[in-house]
Amino acid sequence: MTDDFTQQKNRAAAWFRQLRNDIVAAFEGLEDSHVTGPMSEAAPGRFEVSETRRHSDDGSDAGGGLMSVLRGGRVFEKVGVNVSEVYGTLGEAAQRAMAARGVPGMDSDPRFWASGISLVAHMQNPHCPAVHMNTRMFWTPHAWWFGGGSDLNPCIEYPEDTAHFHDQQQAHLDPHGSDLYPKLKAWADEYFYVPHRNRARGVGGIFMDDRNTGDWEADFALTQDIGRAFLPAYVPLVEKRRSQPWSDADKDTQLQHRGLYAEYNLVYDRGTKFGLATGHDANAVLMSLPPLAKWV
């Protein structure tokens, strides 16, 4: 282990890239295999991949990432799977925010490094649930931590789908301690709540932040398993619902629910605020917004 955590940073960033590759391949597979039902006559969607770059105030390199977005597919109306690795010096507002969260040494050495994967899927079929997943590692000279999770956001809920999603999360978390899933589920219920609407954004999932037990290997292993849980938790739900007929009323329900999703991400989401505050590519940061939404 080196003082600047070079080895750990490289391993974490490599894992997030690999997870991105696995998810992109699985989602394009869902596009290819959708051959009956609504939208099956359309061409299968493919991800458009572009590099994102970030620069410091003096113009020097400050990292970047890959933005992968599939639009107008058979199954996915819009899905983005982004990975990033950024570094530099936090601005004064970000320093204050970190200090307020208990991160030591921000006033004397505000350098940082962060890497992660962020995914949001908005579906063609209103019976297919939207979904969000994010995992990340953050480092400063005086602290490091992991964060993230995933949550399901159906506009039309099926209790058996919700149960499957949560069962897969628990199956992947239980090897790290039987008390962990209930804790992270409760954290997600609190974090993904929309106060001004007095309701949850969706049907929950798991969420953690500032994860540092002092054992980097254990915390990294947990973060990896949160990522590994995603595809078995989500793909079967899409396979089950993508051929289900929908009505105009179903689509209207979906568009209104997307409005709720957009409100949360613009007003409350910590990752959105951090990405915009640190000068990352705005299109990548706002990738999570739906292509169409409705307010009534």
mmCIF file of C-alpha atoms in Angstrom:
data_model
loop_
_atom_site.group_PDB
_atom_site.id
_atom_site.type_symbol
_atom_site.label_atom_id
_atom_site.label_comp_id
_atom_site.label_asym_id
_atom_site.label_seq_id
_atom_site.Cartn_x
_atom_site.Cartn_y
_atom_site.Cartn_z
ATOM 1 C CA MET A 1 0.000 0.000 0.000
ATOM 2 C CA THR A 2 1.362 3.406 -0.986
ATOM 3 C CA ASP A 3 0.529 6.686 0.694
ATOM 4 C CA ASP A 4 -1.463 7.909 -2.289
ATOM 5 C CA PHE A 5 -3.359 4.598 -2.652
ATOM 6 C CA THR A 6 -2.228 4.190 -6.277
ATOM 7 C CA GLN A 7 -2.740 0.428 -6.349
ATOM 8 C CA GLN A 8 -6.152 0.614 -4.741
ATOM 9 C CA LYS A 9 -7.267 3.409 -7.037
ATOM 10 C CA ASN A 10 -6.224 1.428 -10.106
ATOM 11 C CA ARG A 11 -8.041 -1.689 -8.935
ATOM 12 C CA ALA A 12 -11.230 0.191 -8.139
ATOM 13 C CA ALA A 13 -11.258 2.072 -11.440
ATOM 14 C CA ALA A 14 -10.608 -1.175 -13.354
ATOM 15 C CA TRP A 15 -13.515 -2.876 -11.586
ATOM 16 C CA PHE A 16 -15.934 -0.071 -12.427
ATOM 17 C CA ARG A 17 -14.872 -0.273 -16.100
ATOM 18 C CA GLN A 18 -15.356 -4.046 -16.154
ATOM 19 C CA LEU A 19 -18.782 -3.735 -14.571
ATOM 20 C CA ARG A 20 -19.675 -1.149 -17.191
ATOM 21 C CA ASN A 21 -18.628 -3.533 -19.971
ATOM 22 C CA ASP A 22 -20.689 -6.388 -18.513
ATOM 23 C CA ILE A 23 -23.810 -4.239 -18.199
ATOM 24 C CA VAL A 24 -23.514 -2.752 -21.692
ATOM 25 C CA ALA A 25 -23.189 -6.254 -23.166
ATOM 26 C CA ALA A 26 -26.194 -7.523 -21.179
ATOM 27 C CA PHE A 27 -28.382 -4.569 -22.155
ATOM 28 C CA GLU A 28 -27.537 -4.867 -25.842
ATOM 29 C CA GLY A 29 -28.381 -8.572 -25.483
ATOM 30 C CA LEU A 30 -31.826 -7.600 -24.178
ATOM 31 C CA GLU A 31 -32.279 -5.415 -27.247
ATOM 32 C CA ASP A 32 -31.315 -8.275 -29.571
ATOM 33 C CA SER A 33 -33.518 -10.885 -27.905
ATOM 34 C CA HIS A 34 -36.700 -8.776 -27.870
ATOM 35 C CA VAL A 35 -38.409 -10.321 -30.897
ATOM 36 C CA THR A 36 -42.108 -10.404 -29.890
ATOM 37 C CA GLY A 37 -44.458 -7.852 -28.386
ATOM 38 C CA PRO A 38 -44.469 -4.043 -28.396
ATOM 39 C CA MET A 39 -41.530 -2.363 -30.161
ATOM 40 C CA SER A 40 -40.074 -5.711 -31.310
ATOM 41 C CA GLU A 41 -40.307 -4.598 -34.964
ATOM 42 C CA ALA A 42 -37.853 -1.756 -34.321
ATOM 43 C CA ALA A 43 -34.120 -2.048 -34.829
ATOM 44 C CA PRO A 44 -32.219 -3.180 -31.731
ATOM 45 C CA GLY A 45 -30.603 -0.273 -29.933
ATOM 46 C CA ARG A 46 -26.876 0.184 -29.537
ATOM 47 C CA PHE A 47 -24.844 2.294 -27.132
ATOM 48 C CA GLU A 48 -23.155 5.411 -28.420
ATOM 49 C CA VAL A 49 -19.859 5.799 -26.578
ATOM 50 C CA SER A 50 -17.993 9.058 -26.125
ATOM 51 C CA GLU A 51 -15.117 10.168 -23.953
ATOM 52 C CA THR A 52 -15.640 12.869 -21.374
ATOM 53 C CA ARG A 53 -12.819 15.141 -20.239
ATOM 54 C CA ARG A 54 -12.418 17.361 -17.234
ATOM 55 C CA HIS A 55 -9.891 20.178 -16.783
ATOM 56 C CA SER A 56 -8.672 22.098 -13.775
ATOM 57 C CA ASP A 57 -8.997 25.865 -13.556
ATOM 58 C CA ASP A 58 -5.476 26.212 -14.962
ATOM 59 C CA GLY A 59 -6.354 24.032 -17.948
ATOM 60 C CA SER A 60 -4.462 20.947 -16.779
ATOM 61 C CA ASP A 61 -5.863 17.437 -17.101
ATOM 62 C CA ALA A 62 -8.247 16.465 -14.320
ATOM 63 C CA GLY A 63 -9.508 13.119 -15.579
ATOM 64 C CA GLY A 64 -12.651 12.080 -17.377
ATOM 65 C CA GLY A 65 -14.449 8.934 -18.369
ATOM 66 C CA LEU A 66 -16.738 7.165 -20.812
ATOM 67 C CA MET A 67 -20.349 8.132 -21.430
ATOM 68 C CA SER A 68 -22.356 5.292 -22.991
ATOM 69 C CA VAL A 69 -25.946 6.091 -23.943
ATOM 70 C CA LEU A 70 -28.521 3.981 -25.796
ATOM 71 C CA ARG A 71 -31.495 5.927 -27.132
ATOM 72 C CA GLY A 72 -34.652 4.786 -28.875
ATOM 73 C CA GLY A 73 -34.145 1.055 -28.615
ATOM 74 C CA ARG A 74 -36.647 -1.770 -28.643
ATOM 75 C CA VAL A 75 -36.512 -2.166 -24.859
ATOM 76 C CA PHE A 76 -34.728 0.913 -23.566
ATOM 77 C CA GLU A 77 -36.027 4.361 -24.418
ATOM 78 C CA LYS A 78 -32.896 5.821 -22.864
ATOM 79 C CA VAL A 79 -30.212 4.199 -20.757
ATOM 80 C CA GLY A 80 -26.827 5.577 -19.779
ATOM 81 C CA VAL A 81 -23.919 3.665 -18.275
ATOM 82 C CA ASN A 82 -21.126 6.063 -17.367
ATOM 83 C CA VAL A 83 -17.738 5.466 -15.790
ATOM 84 C CA SER A 84 -15.371 8.165 -14.618
ATOM 85 C CA GLU A 85 -12.021 8.695 -12.960
ATOM 86 C CA VAL A 86 -11.457 12.297 -11.928
ATOM 87 C CA TYR A 87 -8.931 14.069 -9.735
ATOM 88 C CA GLY A 88 -7.628 17.475 -8.804
ATOM 89 C CA THR A 89 -8.313 20.014 -6.088
ATOM 90 C CA LEU A 90 -11.736 20.614 -4.622
ATOM 91 C CA GLY A 91 -13.101 24.132 -4.798
ATOM 92 C CA GLU A 92 -14.007 26.039 -1.651
ATOM 93 C CA ALA A 93 -17.690 25.062 -1.703
ATOM 94 C CA ALA A 94 -16.850 21.374 -2.158
ATOM 95 C CA GLN A 95 -14.207 21.612 0.582
ATOM 96 C CA ARG A 96 -16.787 22.998 2.986
ATOM 97 C CA ALA A 97 -19.246 20.269 2.048
ATOM 98 C CA MET A 98 -16.647 17.564 2.650
ATOM 99 C CA ALA A 99 -15.548 19.101 5.923
ATOM 100 C CA ALA A 100 -19.169 19.238 7.056
ATOM 101 C CA ARG A 101 -19.408 15.479 6.414
ATOM 102 C CA GLY A 102 -16.436 14.929 8.707
ATOM 103 C CA VAL A 103 -13.656 14.510 6.146
ATOM 104 C CA PRO A 104 -10.428 15.641 7.881
ATOM 105 C CA GLY A 105 -7.713 17.830 6.433
ATOM 106 C CA MET A 106 -9.714 19.497 3.663
ATOM 107 C CA ASP A 107 -8.500 22.960 4.683
ATOM 108 C CA SER A 108 -4.819 21.991 4.505
ATOM 109 C CA ASP A 109 -4.814 19.604 1.500
ATOM 110 C CA PRO A 110 -7.951 19.625 -0.665
ATOM 111 C CA ARG A 111 -6.710 17.166 -3.275
ATOM 112 C CA PHE A 112 -9.124 14.403 -4.276
ATOM 113 C CA TRP A 113 -9.550 11.404 -6.551
ATOM 114 C CA ALA A 114 -12.823 9.690 -7.398
ATOM 115 C CA SER A 115 -13.923 6.867 -9.659
ATOM 116 C CA GLY A 116 -17.233 5.158 -10.158
ATOM 117 C CA ILE A 117 -19.979 3.831 -12.366
ATOM 118 C CA SER A 118 -23.416 5.408 -12.712
ATOM 119 C CA LEU A 119 -26.388 3.881 -14.509
ATOM 120 C CA VAL A 120 -29.964 4.983 -15.111
ATOM 121 C CA ALA A 121 -32.396 3.146 -17.413
ATOM 122 C CA HIS A 122 -35.698 4.523 -18.704
ATOM 123 C CA MET A 123 -37.801 1.915 -20.474
ATOM 124 C CA GLN A 124 -40.066 1.869 -23.529
ATOM 125 C CA ASN A 125 -42.648 -0.390 -21.878
ATOM 126 C CA PRO A 126 -44.311 1.186 -18.814
ATOM 127 C CA HIS A 127 -44.525 -2.271 -17.252
ATOM 128 C CA CYS A 128 -40.719 -2.531 -17.255
ATOM 129 C CA PRO A 129 -39.323 -0.721 -14.214
ATOM 130 C CA ALA A 130 -36.806 2.069 -14.477
ATOM 131 C CA VAL A 131 -33.661 1.465 -12.461
ATOM 132 C CA HIS A 132 -30.644 3.256 -11.027
ATOM 133 C CA MET A 133 -27.270 1.897 -9.946
ATOM 134 C CA ASN A 134 -24.137 3.666 -8.788
ATOM 135 C CA THR A 135 -20.977 2.602 -6.986
ATOM 136 C CA ARG A 136 -17.915 4.708 -6.373
ATOM 137 C CA MET A 137 -14.683 5.190 -4.469
ATOM 138 C CA PHE A 138 -13.508 8.561 -3.174
ATOM 139 C CA TRP A 139 -10.021 9.403 -1.870
ATOM 140 C CA THR A 140 -8.400 12.403 -0.218
ATOM 141 C CA PRO A 141 -4.953 12.484 1.441
ATOM 142 C CA HIS A 142 -6.642 12.042 4.815
ATOM 143 C CA ALA A 143 -9.545 9.704 4.072
ATOM 144 C CA TRP A 144 -11.111 7.239 1.636
ATOM 145 C CA TRP A 145 -14.518 5.641 1.329
ATOM 146 C CA PHE A 146 -16.914 3.738 -0.897
ATOM 147 C CA GLY A 147 -20.535 4.471 -1.645
ATOM 148 C CA GLY A 148 -23.474 3.631 -3.834
ATOM 149 C CA GLY A 149 -26.177 1.081 -4.356
ATOM 150 C CA SER A 150 -29.138 0.422 -6.627
ATOM 151 C CA ASP A 151 -32.873 1.056 -6.494
ATOM 152 C CA LEU A 152 -35.897 0.078 -8.546
ATOM 153 C CA ASN A 153 -38.294 2.704 -9.876
ATOM 154 C CA PRO A 154 -41.415 1.153 -11.414
ATOM 155 C CA CYS A 155 -44.270 3.402 -12.480
ATOM 156 C CA ILE A 156 -46.541 0.349 -12.285
ATOM 157 C CA GLU A 157 -45.447 -1.833 -9.391
ATOM 158 C CA TYR A 158 -45.587 -5.620 -9.378
ATOM 159 C CA PRO A 159 -44.944 -6.914 -5.840
ATOM 160 C CA GLU A 160 -43.264 -10.067 -7.127
ATOM 161 C CA ASP A 161 -40.788 -7.956 -9.133
ATOM 162 C CA THR A 162 -40.014 -5.836 -6.090
ATOM 163 C CA ALA A 163 -39.458 -8.989 -4.031
ATOM 164 C CA HIS A 164 -37.080 -10.452 -6.629
ATOM 165 C CA PHE A 165 -35.032 -7.259 -6.809
ATOM 166 C CA HIS A 166 -34.632 -7.114 -3.038
ATOM 167 C CA ASP A 167 -33.962 -10.856 -2.712
ATOM 168 C CA GLN A 168 -31.001 -10.589 -5.077
ATOM 169 C CA GLN A 169 -29.615 -7.610 -3.177
ATOM 170 C CA GLN A 170 -29.832 -9.526 0.089
ATOM 171 C CA ALA A 171 -28.265 -12.665 -1.393
ATOM 172 C CA HIS A 172 -25.210 -10.681 -2.470
ATOM 173 C CA LEU A 173 -24.924 -8.734 0.799
ATOM 174 C CA ASP A 174 -25.485 -11.524 3.333
ATOM 175 C CA PRO A 175 -21.955 -12.975 2.913
ATOM 176 C CA HIS A 176 -20.669 -9.647 4.256
ATOM 177 C CA GLY A 177 -22.813 -9.844 7.411
ATOM 178 C CA SER A 178 -26.459 -10.655 8.031
ATOM 179 C CA ASP A 179 -27.056 -7.192 9.488
ATOM 180 C CA LEU A 180 -25.870 -5.368 6.362
ATOM 181 C CA TYR A 181 -28.840 -5.758 3.995
ATOM 182 C CA PRO A 182 -31.436 -4.435 6.495
ATOM 183 C CA LYS A 183 -29.179 -1.473 7.233
ATOM 184 C CA LEU A 184 -28.551 -0.579 3.583
ATOM 185 C CA LYS A 185 -32.205 -1.137 2.665
ATOM 186 C CA ALA A 186 -33.302 1.301 5.375
ATOM 187 C CA TRP A 187 -30.646 3.763 4.196
ATOM 188 C CA ALA A 188 -32.002 3.561 0.632
ATOM 189 C CA ASP A 189 -35.563 4.122 1.857
ATOM 190 C CA GLU A 190 -34.389 7.294 3.577
ATOM 191 C CA TYR A 191 -32.055 8.527 0.840
ATOM 192 C CA PHE A 192 -34.432 8.005 -2.108
ATOM 193 C CA TYR A 193 -37.329 9.787 -0.425
ATOM 194 C CA VAL A 194 -38.745 12.923 -2.085
ATOM 195 C CA PRO A 195 -39.637 15.290 0.785
ATOM 196 C CA HIS A 196 -41.582 17.850 -1.222
ATOM 197 C CA ARG A 197 -43.820 15.062 -2.594
ATOM 198 C CA ASN A 198 -44.031 13.165 0.709
ATOM 199 C CA ARG A 199 -43.308 9.875 -1.023
ATOM 200 C CA ALA A 200 -40.544 7.494 -2.044
ATOM 201 C CA ARG A 201 -38.990 7.757 -5.494
ATOM 202 C CA GLY A 202 -39.558 4.058 -6.133
ATOM 203 C CA VAL A 203 -39.670 0.748 -4.265
ATOM 204 C CA GLY A 204 -36.206 1.016 -2.768
ATOM 205 C CA GLY A 205 -33.084 -1.068 -2.920
ATOM 206 C CA ILE A 206 -29.796 -0.617 -1.097
ATOM 207 C CA PHE A 207 -27.601 2.411 -0.489
ATOM 208 C CA MET A 208 -24.480 3.296 1.458
ATOM 209 C CA ASP A 209 -22.104 6.216 1.684
ATOM 210 C CA ASP A 210 -18.868 7.034 3.516
ATOM 211 C CA ARG A 211 -18.107 3.301 3.848
ATOM 212 C CA ASN A 212 -14.738 2.991 5.564
ATOM 213 C CA THR A 213 -14.421 0.239 8.149
ATOM 214 C CA GLY A 214 -10.643 0.576 8.106
ATOM 215 C CA ASP A 215 -10.384 -2.587 5.984
ATOM 216 C CA TRP A 216 -10.078 -1.445 2.369
ATOM 217 C CA GLU A 217 -10.161 -4.974 0.951
ATOM 218 C CA ALA A 218 -13.385 -5.839 2.768
ATOM 219 C CA ASP A 219 -15.081 -2.596 1.777
ATOM 220 C CA PHE A 220 -13.972 -3.011 -1.846
ATOM 221 C CA ALA A 221 -15.303 -6.589 -1.882
ATOM 222 C CA LEU A 222 -18.658 -5.345 -0.604
ATOM 223 C CA THR A 223 -18.754 -2.639 -3.276
ATOM 224 C CA GLN A 224 -18.021 -5.240 -5.953
ATOM 225 C CA ASP A 225 -20.864 -7.456 -4.736
ATOM 226 C CA ILE A 226 -23.268 -4.522 -4.822
ATOM 227 C CA GLY A 227 -22.309 -4.216 -8.486
ATOM 228 C CA ARG A 228 -22.541 -7.958 -9.114
ATOM 229 C CA ALA A 229 -26.074 -8.020 -7.693
ATOM 230 C CA PHE A 230 -27.375 -5.626 -10.319
ATOM 231 C CA LEU A 231 -27.784 -7.780 -13.431
ATOM 232 C CA PRO A 232 -29.396 -10.819 -11.737
ATOM 233 C CA ALA A 233 -31.690 -8.452 -9.826
ATOM 234 C CA TYR A 234 -32.811 -6.468 -12.854
ATOM 235 C CA VAL A 235 -32.492 -8.394 -16.131
ATOM 236 C CA PRO A 236 -35.144 -11.032 -15.291
ATOM 237 C CA LEU A 237 -37.662 -8.267 -14.611
ATOM 238 C CA VAL A 238 -37.088 -6.769 -18.051
ATOM 239 C CA GLU A 239 -37.320 -10.181 -19.702
ATOM 240 C CA LYS A 240 -40.639 -10.790 -17.940
ATOM 241 C CA ARG A 241 -42.288 -7.437 -18.734
ATOM 242 C CA ARG A 242 -40.897 -6.196 -22.055
ATOM 243 C CA SER A 243 -43.512 -8.025 -24.209
ATOM 244 C CA GLN A 244 -46.485 -7.017 -22.063
ATOM 245 C CA PRO A 245 -49.009 -4.812 -23.923
ATOM 246 C CA TRP A 246 -49.491 -1.284 -22.627
ATOM 247 C CA SER A 247 -52.201 1.372 -22.970
ATOM 248 C CA ASP A 248 -52.096 5.141 -23.395
ATOM 249 C CA ALA A 249 -53.022 5.401 -19.714
ATOM 250 C CA ASP A 250 -50.013 3.234 -18.801
ATOM 251 C CA LYS A 251 -47.722 5.510 -20.805
ATOM 252 C CA ASP A 252 -49.205 8.580 -19.139
ATOM 253 C CA THR A 253 -48.520 7.033 -15.731
ATOM 254 C CA GLN A 254 -44.927 6.409 -16.792
ATOM 255 C CA LEU A 255 -44.367 9.984 -17.954
ATOM 256 C CA GLN A 256 -45.738 11.416 -14.725
ATOM 257 C CA HIS A 257 -43.520 9.118 -12.667
ATOM 258 C CA ARG A 258 -40.517 10.264 -14.675
ATOM 259 C CA GLY A 259 -41.301 13.799 -13.575
ATOM 260 C CA LEU A 260 -40.859 12.665 -9.991
ATOM 261 C CA TYR A 261 -37.554 11.032 -10.916
ATOM 262 C CA ALA A 262 -36.297 14.218 -12.585
ATOM 263 C CA GLU A 263 -37.272 16.324 -9.580
ATOM 264 C CA TYR A 264 -35.330 14.091 -7.217
ATOM 265 C CA ASN A 265 -32.178 14.012 -9.340
ATOM 266 C CA LEU A 266 -32.100 17.761 -9.851
ATOM 267 C CA VAL A 267 -32.964 18.772 -6.298
ATOM 268 C CA TYR A 268 -31.541 16.127 -3.973
ATOM 269 C CA ASP A 269 -29.137 13.706 -5.646
ATOM 270 C CA ARG A 270 -25.664 14.073 -4.132
ATOM 271 C CA GLY A 271 -23.860 12.685 -7.178
ATOM 272 C CA THR A 272 -25.514 15.197 -9.507
ATOM 273 C CA LYS A 273 -24.529 18.069 -7.240
ATOM 274 C CA PHE A 274 -20.933 16.845 -6.904
ATOM 275 C CA GLY A 275 -20.495 16.286 -10.639
ATOM 276 C CA LEU A 276 -21.720 19.748 -11.561
ATOM 277 C CA ALA A 277 -19.810 21.441 -8.730
ATOM 278 C CA THR A 278 -16.492 19.845 -9.753
ATOM 279 C CA GLY A 279 -16.783 20.754 -13.433
ATOM 280 C CA HIS A 280 -17.433 17.304 -14.910
ATOM 281 C CA ASP A 281 -19.120 17.077 -18.316
ATOM 282 C CA ALA A 282 -22.684 18.317 -17.776
ATOM 283 C CA ASN A 283 -24.154 15.926 -20.342
ATOM 284 C CA ALA A 284 -22.613 12.992 -18.489
ATOM 285 C CA VAL A 285 -23.744 14.255 -15.095
ATOM 286 C CA LEU A 286 -27.311 14.823 -16.323
ATOM 287 C CA MET A 287 -27.452 11.544 -18.249
ATOM 288 C CA SER A 288 -29.904 10.293 -15.624
ATOM 289 C CA LEU A 289 -32.699 12.583 -16.793
ATOM 290 C CA PRO A 290 -35.488 10.880 -18.785
ATOM 291 C CA PRO A 291 -35.975 11.666 -22.486
ATOM 292 C CA LEU A 292 -39.629 12.552 -21.899
ATOM 293 C CA ALA A 293 -41.543 13.404 -18.737
ATOM 294 C CA LYS A 294 -44.821 14.985 -17.769
ATOM 295 C CA TRP A 295 -46.138 17.237 -15.021
ATOM 296 C CA VAL A 296 -49.838 17.737 -14.398
#
